mmCIF file with all atom_site columns, C-alpha atoms in Angstrom:
data_model
loop_
_atom_site.group_PDB
_atom_site.id
_atom_site.type_symbol
_atom_site.label_atom_id
_atom_site.label_alt_id
_atom_site.label_comp_id
_atom_site.label_asym_id
_atom_site.label_entity_id
_atom_site.label_seq_id
_atom_site.pdbx_PDB_ins_code
_atom_site.Cartn_x
_atom_site.Cartn_y
_atom_site.Cartn_z
_atom_site.occupancy
_atom_site.B_iso_or_equiv
_atom_site.pdbx_formal_charge
_atom_site.auth_seq_id
_atom_site.auth_comp_id
_atom_site.auth_asym_id
_atom_site.auth_atom_id
_atom_site.pdbx_PDB_model_num
ATOM 1   C CA . MET A 1 1   ? 0.080   0.135   0.301   1.00 56.00 ? 3   MET A CA 1
ATOM 2   C CA . ASN A 1 2   ? 1.342   3.348   -0.970  1.00 62.00 ? 4   ASN A CA 1
ATOM 3   C CA . LEU A 1 3   ? 1.043   5.856   1.973   1.00 64.00 ? 5   LEU A CA 1
ATOM 4   C CA . ARG A 1 4   ? 3.012   8.800   0.148   1.00 64.00 ? 6   ARG A CA 1
ATOM 5   C CA . LYS A 1 5   ? 1.137   11.914  -0.206  1.00 63.00 ? 7   LYS A CA 1
ATOM 6   C CA . ASN A 1 6   ? 0.716   14.031  -3.532  1.00 61.00 ? 8   ASN A CA 1
ATOM 7   C CA . PRO A 1 7   ? 3.360   16.839  -3.350  1.00 57.00 ? 9   PRO A CA 1
ATOM 8   C CA . LEU A 1 8   ? 1.034   19.377  -4.873  1.00 56.00 ? 10  LEU A CA 1
ATOM 9   C CA . ARG A 1 9   ? -1.786  18.906  -2.428  1.00 59.00 ? 11  ARG A CA 1
ATOM 10  C CA . GLU A 1 10  ? 0.718   19.833  0.452   1.00 61.00 ? 12  GLU A CA 1
ATOM 11  C CA . SER A 1 11  ? 1.565   23.253  -0.678  1.00 64.00 ? 13  SER A CA 1
ATOM 12  C CA . HIS A 1 12  ? -1.608  24.610  -1.456  1.00 64.00 ? 14  HIS A CA 1
ATOM 13  C CA . SER A 1 13  ? -2.169  28.011  0.098   1.00 74.00 ? 15  SER A CA 1
ATOM 14  C CA . GLU A 1 14  ? -5.441  30.096  0.870   1.00 79.00 ? 16  GLU A CA 1
ATOM 15  C CA . VAL A 1 15  ? -5.725  33.992  1.019   1.00 78.00 ? 17  VAL A CA 1
ATOM 16  C CA . ASP A 1 16  ? -7.743  34.951  3.992   1.00 83.00 ? 18  ASP A CA 1
ATOM 17  C CA . ALA A 1 17  ? -10.569 37.437  3.094   1.00 85.00 ? 19  ALA A CA 1
ATOM 18  C CA . GLY A 1 18  ? -11.559 38.362  6.395   1.00 85.00 ? 20  GLY A CA 1
ATOM 19  C CA . PRO A 1 19  ? -9.199  41.400  6.556   1.00 88.00 ? 21  PRO A CA 1
ATOM 20  C CA . LEU A 1 20  ? -10.195 42.656  3.034   1.00 89.00 ? 22  LEU A CA 1
ATOM 21  C CA . ASN A 1 21  ? -13.310 42.701  3.738   1.00 91.00 ? 23  ASN A CA 1
ATOM 22  C CA . ASP A 1 22  ? -12.746 44.679  6.818   1.00 92.00 ? 24  ASP A CA 1
ATOM 23  C CA . ILE A 1 23  ? -11.035 47.140  4.714   1.00 93.00 ? 25  ILE A CA 1
ATOM 24  C CA . LEU A 1 24  ? -13.436 47.698  2.132   1.00 94.00 ? 26  LEU A CA 1
ATOM 25  C CA . PHE A 1 25  ? -16.380 47.926  4.507   1.00 94.00 ? 27  PHE A CA 1
ATOM 26  C CA . ILE A 1 26  ? -13.966 50.846  6.284   1.00 95.00 ? 28  ILE A CA 1
ATOM 27  C CA . LEU A 1 27  ? -13.818 52.541  2.777   1.00 95.00 ? 29  LEU A CA 1
ATOM 28  C CA . LEU A 1 28  ? -17.478 52.296  1.919   1.00 94.00 ? 30  LEU A CA 1
ATOM 29  C CA . MET A 1 29  ? -18.120 53.978  5.236   1.00 93.00 ? 31  MET A CA 1
ATOM 30  C CA . PHE A 1 30  ? -15.689 56.775  4.766   1.00 92.00 ? 32  PHE A CA 1
ATOM 31  C CA . PHE A 1 31  ? -17.086 57.605  1.315   1.00 89.00 ? 33  PHE A CA 1
ATOM 32  C CA . LEU A 1 32  ? -20.585 57.736  2.370   1.00 87.00 ? 34  LEU A CA 1
ATOM 33  C CA . MET A 1 33  ? -19.748 59.841  5.571   1.00 85.00 ? 35  MET A CA 1
ATOM 34  C CA . ILE A 1 34  ? -17.846 62.226  3.025   1.00 84.00 ? 36  ILE A CA 1
ATOM 35  C CA . SER A 1 35  ? -20.403 62.015  0.319   1.00 80.00 ? 37  SER A CA 1
ATOM 36  C CA . THR A 1 36  ? -23.188 63.482  2.652   1.00 76.00 ? 38  THR A CA 1
ATOM 37  C CA . LEU A 1 37  ? -20.745 66.349  3.934   1.00 75.00 ? 39  LEU A CA 1
ATOM 38  C CA . ALA A 1 38  ? -19.675 67.362  0.341   1.00 68.00 ? 40  ALA A CA 1
ATOM 39  C CA . ASN A 1 39  ? -21.319 70.694  -0.935  1.00 63.00 ? 41  ASN A CA 1
ATOM 40  C CA . PRO A 1 40  ? -23.571 69.887  -4.131  1.00 62.00 ? 42  PRO A CA 1
ATOM 41  C CA . ASN A 1 41  ? -23.400 73.598  -5.234  1.00 56.00 ? 43  ASN A CA 1
ATOM 42  C CA . VAL A 1 42  ? -19.837 73.458  -6.590  1.00 59.00 ? 44  VAL A CA 1
ATOM 43  C CA . ILE A 1 43  ? -20.288 76.603  -8.976  1.00 59.00 ? 45  ILE A CA 1
ATOM 44  C CA . LYS A 1 44  ? -19.947 79.791  -6.912  1.00 63.00 ? 46  LYS A CA 1
ATOM 45  C CA . MET A 1 45  ? -22.289 82.236  -8.083  1.00 58.00 ? 47  MET A CA 1
ATOM 46  C CA . SER A 1 46  ? -22.959 86.082  -6.857  1.00 64.00 ? 48  SER A CA 1
ATOM 47  C CA . VAL A 1 47  ? -26.923 86.271  -6.510  1.00 64.00 ? 49  VAL A CA 1
ATOM 48  C CA . PRO A 1 48  ? -28.223 89.672  -6.690  1.00 68.00 ? 50  PRO A CA 1
ATOM 49  C CA . ARG A 1 49  ? -29.687 90.834  -3.088  1.00 72.00 ? 51  ARG A CA 1
ATOM 50  C CA . ALA A 1 50  ? -32.818 93.184  -3.073  1.00 66.00 ? 52  ALA A CA 1
ATOM 51  C CA . LYS A 1 51  ? -32.332 96.610  -1.236  1.00 68.00 ? 53  LYS A CA 1
ATOM 52  C CA . SER A 1 52  ? -35.703 96.608  -0.186  1.00 65.00 ? 54  SER A CA 1
ATOM 53  C CA . ASP A 1 53  ? -38.397 94.216  0.557   1.00 56.00 ? 55  ASP A CA 1
ATOM 54  C CA . THR A 1 54  ? -40.391 93.147  -2.885  1.00 55.00 ? 56  THR A CA 1
ATOM 55  C CA . LYS A 1 55  ? -44.267 93.205  -2.481  1.00 58.00 ? 57  LYS A CA 1
ATOM 56  C CA . THR A 1 56  ? -46.868 92.025  -5.061  1.00 57.00 ? 58  THR A CA 1
ATOM 57  C CA . LYS A 1 57  ? -49.865 93.654  -5.412  1.00 60.00 ? 59  LYS A CA 1
ATOM 58  C CA . GLN A 1 58  ? -53.434 91.772  -5.484  1.00 67.00 ? 60  GLN A CA 1
ATOM 59  C CA . SER A 1 59  ? -54.766 92.077  -8.550  1.00 78.00 ? 61  SER A CA 1
ATOM 60  C CA . VAL A 1 60  ? -58.454 93.228  -9.267  1.00 84.00 ? 62  VAL A CA 1
ATOM 61  C CA . VAL A 1 61  ? -60.856 90.983  -11.039 1.00 87.00 ? 63  VAL A CA 1
ATOM 62  C CA . VAL A 1 62  ? -63.584 92.854  -13.211 1.00 88.00 ? 64  VAL A CA 1
ATOM 63  C CA . SER A 1 63  ? -66.077 90.284  -14.556 1.00 89.00 ? 65  SER A CA 1
ATOM 64  C CA . LEU A 1 64  ? -68.324 91.346  -17.767 1.00 88.00 ? 66  LEU A CA 1
ATOM 65  C CA . ASP A 1 65  ? -71.470 88.809  -18.254 1.00 86.00 ? 67  ASP A CA 1
ATOM 66  C CA . LYS A 1 66  ? -73.881 88.266  -21.275 1.00 84.00 ? 68  LYS A CA 1
ATOM 67  C CA . ASN A 1 67  ? -76.494 90.692  -19.329 1.00 85.00 ? 69  ASN A CA 1
ATOM 68  C CA . LYS A 1 68  ? -73.838 93.569  -19.633 1.00 84.00 ? 70  LYS A CA 1
ATOM 69  C CA . ASN A 1 69  ? -73.238 93.368  -15.840 1.00 87.00 ? 71  ASN A CA 1
ATOM 70  C CA . VAL A 1 70  ? -69.991 94.628  -14.245 1.00 90.00 ? 72  VAL A CA 1
ATOM 71  C CA . TYR A 1 71  ? -68.657 92.910  -11.144 1.00 89.00 ? 73  TYR A CA 1
ATOM 72  C CA . VAL A 1 72  ? -65.694 94.309  -9.492  1.00 88.00 ? 74  VAL A CA 1
ATOM 73  C CA . GLY A 1 73  ? -64.290 90.967  -7.214  1.00 84.00 ? 75  GLY A CA 1
ATOM 74  C CA . THR A 1 74  ? -68.124 89.744  -6.262  1.00 85.00 ? 76  THR A CA 1
ATOM 75  C CA . LYS A 1 75  ? -69.626 92.848  -5.874  1.00 89.00 ? 77  LYS A CA 1
ATOM 76  C CA . MET A 1 76  ? -71.914 94.244  -8.929  1.00 90.00 ? 78  MET A CA 1
ATOM 77  C CA . ILE A 1 77  ? -71.590 97.681  -10.013 1.00 90.00 ? 79  ILE A CA 1
ATOM 78  C CA . ALA A 1 78  ? -72.627 100.259 -13.068 1.00 89.00 ? 80  ALA A CA 1
ATOM 79  C CA . MET A 1 79  ? -70.689 100.842 -15.631 1.00 87.00 ? 81  MET A CA 1
ATOM 80  C CA . ASP A 1 80  ? -70.663 104.392 -15.000 1.00 88.00 ? 82  ASP A CA 1
ATOM 81  C CA . SER A 1 81  ? -69.150 103.898 -11.390 1.00 89.00 ? 83  SER A CA 1
ATOM 82  C CA . LEU A 1 82  ? -66.425 101.891 -12.498 1.00 88.00 ? 84  LEU A CA 1
ATOM 83  C CA . GLU A 1 83  ? -63.800 104.266 -12.145 1.00 88.00 ? 85  GLU A CA 1
ATOM 84  C CA . SER A 1 84  ? -64.412 105.192 -8.300  1.00 88.00 ? 86  SER A CA 1
ATOM 85  C CA . ALA A 1 85  ? -64.706 101.321 -7.489  1.00 87.00 ? 87  ALA A CA 1
ATOM 86  C CA . LEU A 1 86  ? -61.519 100.599 -9.108  1.00 86.00 ? 88  LEU A CA 1
ATOM 87  C CA . SER A 1 87  ? -60.036 103.656 -7.837  1.00 85.00 ? 89  SER A CA 1
ATOM 88  C CA . LYS A 1 88  ? -60.811 102.323 -4.168  1.00 83.00 ? 90  LYS A CA 1
ATOM 89  C CA . TYR A 1 89  ? -58.853 99.258  -4.962  1.00 78.00 ? 91  TYR A CA 1
ATOM 90  C CA . ILE A 1 90  ? -55.809 100.515 -6.992  1.00 76.00 ? 92  ILE A CA 1
ATOM 91  C CA . ASN A 1 91  ? -54.912 103.528 -5.432  1.00 72.00 ? 93  ASN A CA 1
ATOM 92  C CA . GLN A 1 92  ? -54.110 102.409 -1.915  1.00 63.00 ? 94  GLN A CA 1
ATOM 93  C CA . GLY A 1 93  ? -50.577 104.313 -1.555  1.00 55.00 ? 95  GLY A CA 1
ATOM 94  C CA . ASP A 1 94  ? -48.457 101.259 -2.596  1.00 59.00 ? 96  ASP A CA 1
ATOM 95  C CA . SER A 1 95  ? -45.665 102.039 -5.384  1.00 61.00 ? 97  SER A CA 1
ATOM 96  C CA . ILE A 1 96  ? -46.291 98.681  -7.150  1.00 68.00 ? 98  ILE A CA 1
ATOM 97  C CA . LYS A 1 97  ? -48.201 99.039  -10.317 1.00 72.00 ? 99  LYS A CA 1
ATOM 98  C CA . PRO A 1 98  ? -51.618 97.055  -9.811  1.00 78.00 ? 100 PRO A CA 1
ATOM 99  C CA . ALA A 1 99  ? -53.115 94.829  -12.091 1.00 84.00 ? 101 ALA A CA 1
ATOM 100 C CA . VAL A 1 100 ? -56.571 94.531  -13.367 1.00 87.00 ? 102 VAL A CA 1
ATOM 101 C CA . VAL A 1 101 ? -58.011 90.893  -14.787 1.00 87.00 ? 103 VAL A CA 1
ATOM 102 C CA . ILE A 1 102 ? -60.888 91.171  -17.135 1.00 88.00 ? 104 ILE A CA 1
ATOM 103 C CA . ASN A 1 103 ? -63.130 87.959  -17.428 1.00 88.00 ? 105 ASN A CA 1
ATOM 104 C CA . ALA A 1 104 ? -65.702 88.569  -20.254 1.00 88.00 ? 106 ALA A CA 1
ATOM 105 C CA . ASP A 1 105 ? -68.289 86.174  -21.510 1.00 86.00 ? 107 ASP A CA 1
ATOM 106 C CA . SER A 1 106 ? -68.122 85.154  -25.221 1.00 83.00 ? 108 SER A CA 1
ATOM 107 C CA . SER A 1 107 ? -71.017 86.964  -26.056 1.00 83.00 ? 109 SER A CA 1
ATOM 108 C CA . THR A 1 108 ? -69.593 90.191  -24.465 1.00 84.00 ? 110 THR A CA 1
ATOM 109 C CA . GLN A 1 109 ? -69.264 93.023  -27.040 1.00 84.00 ? 111 GLN A CA 1
ATOM 110 C CA . TRP A 1 110 ? -65.498 93.846  -27.163 1.00 84.00 ? 112 TRP A CA 1
ATOM 111 C CA . GLY A 1 111 ? -66.204 97.843  -26.840 1.00 87.00 ? 113 GLY A CA 1
ATOM 112 C CA . GLU A 1 112 ? -67.382 97.146  -22.981 1.00 88.00 ? 114 GLU A CA 1
ATOM 113 C CA . VAL A 1 113 ? -63.921 95.353  -22.736 1.00 88.00 ? 115 VAL A CA 1
ATOM 114 C CA . VAL A 1 114 ? -61.876 98.173  -23.896 1.00 89.00 ? 116 VAL A CA 1
ATOM 115 C CA . GLN A 1 115 ? -63.730 100.454 -22.126 1.00 90.00 ? 117 GLN A CA 1
ATOM 116 C CA . VAL A 1 116 ? -62.909 98.674  -18.766 1.00 89.00 ? 118 VAL A CA 1
ATOM 117 C CA . MET A 1 117 ? -59.330 98.448  -20.138 1.00 90.00 ? 119 MET A CA 1
ATOM 118 C CA . LYS A 1 118 ? -59.530 102.444 -20.900 1.00 91.00 ? 120 LYS A CA 1
ATOM 119 C CA . VAL A 1 119 ? -60.447 102.984 -17.152 1.00 89.00 ? 121 VAL A CA 1
ATOM 120 C CA . ALA A 1 120 ? -58.018 100.640 -15.568 1.00 88.00 ? 122 ALA A CA 1
ATOM 121 C CA . ARG A 1 121 ? -55.161 102.453 -17.654 1.00 89.00 ? 123 ARG A CA 1
ATOM 122 C CA . LYS A 1 122 ? -56.252 105.927 -16.733 1.00 88.00 ? 124 LYS A CA 1
ATOM 123 C CA . LEU A 1 123 ? -55.886 105.236 -13.045 1.00 86.00 ? 125 LEU A CA 1
ATOM 124 C CA . GLY A 1 124 ? -52.593 103.361 -13.623 1.00 82.00 ? 126 GLY A CA 1
ATOM 125 C CA . ALA A 1 125 ? -53.114 99.867  -13.727 1.00 84.00 ? 127 ALA A CA 1
ATOM 126 C CA . THR A 1 126 ? -52.034 97.094  -16.150 1.00 83.00 ? 128 THR A CA 1
ATOM 127 C CA . THR A 1 127 ? -54.635 95.102  -17.688 1.00 85.00 ? 129 THR A CA 1
ATOM 128 C CA . SER A 1 128 ? -55.372 91.459  -19.205 1.00 82.00 ? 130 SER A CA 1
ATOM 129 C CA . ALA A 1 129 ? -58.708 90.242  -20.539 1.00 81.00 ? 131 ALA A CA 1
ATOM 130 C CA . THR A 1 130 ? -59.902 86.625  -20.796 1.00 79.00 ? 132 THR A CA 1
ATOM 131 C CA . VAL A 1 131 ? -62.996 85.266  -22.580 1.00 77.00 ? 133 VAL A CA 1
ATOM 132 C CA . SER A 1 132 ? -64.844 82.879  -21.092 1.00 74.00 ? 134 SER A CA 1
ATOM 133 C CA . GLY A 1 133 ? -67.935 80.579  -22.025 1.00 66.00 ? 135 GLY A CA 1
ATOM 134 C CA . SER A 1 134 ? -69.326 78.523  -24.823 1.00 54.00 ? 136 SER A CA 1
ATOM 135 C CA . ASP A 1 135 ? -70.220 79.716  -28.277 1.00 50.00 ? 137 ASP A CA 1
ATOM 136 C CA . LYS A 1 136 ? -73.640 77.815  -29.248 1.00 48.00 ? 138 LYS A CA 1
#
């Protein structure tokens, strides 16, 4: 009976992976912690600063329906008293240019819309008009 051992099997060596796993875990933790501390805003920019506090003025809504009724907000007024009603909202002492939004029904004549725009411009406001309703 041959009891000799194979010399190739005796010289087999292993690499212990335990310390390698520890080093990789420490590196992973290091990069995760550093990435949370890094500033994502890499580009430095100088942002302009306002000298005063900016405020926006609330816009006034003027509505014109198909029955030629004029509403400032939710209050119905006559077309003749539109200038006095709008001046209460527009001239409140602020230096900001106010805005008047005109909502008109699709059957409203454009002459009435233009008349509201003229009154608002006379008081120093900017205007914009929208037409709503369905054409049947």
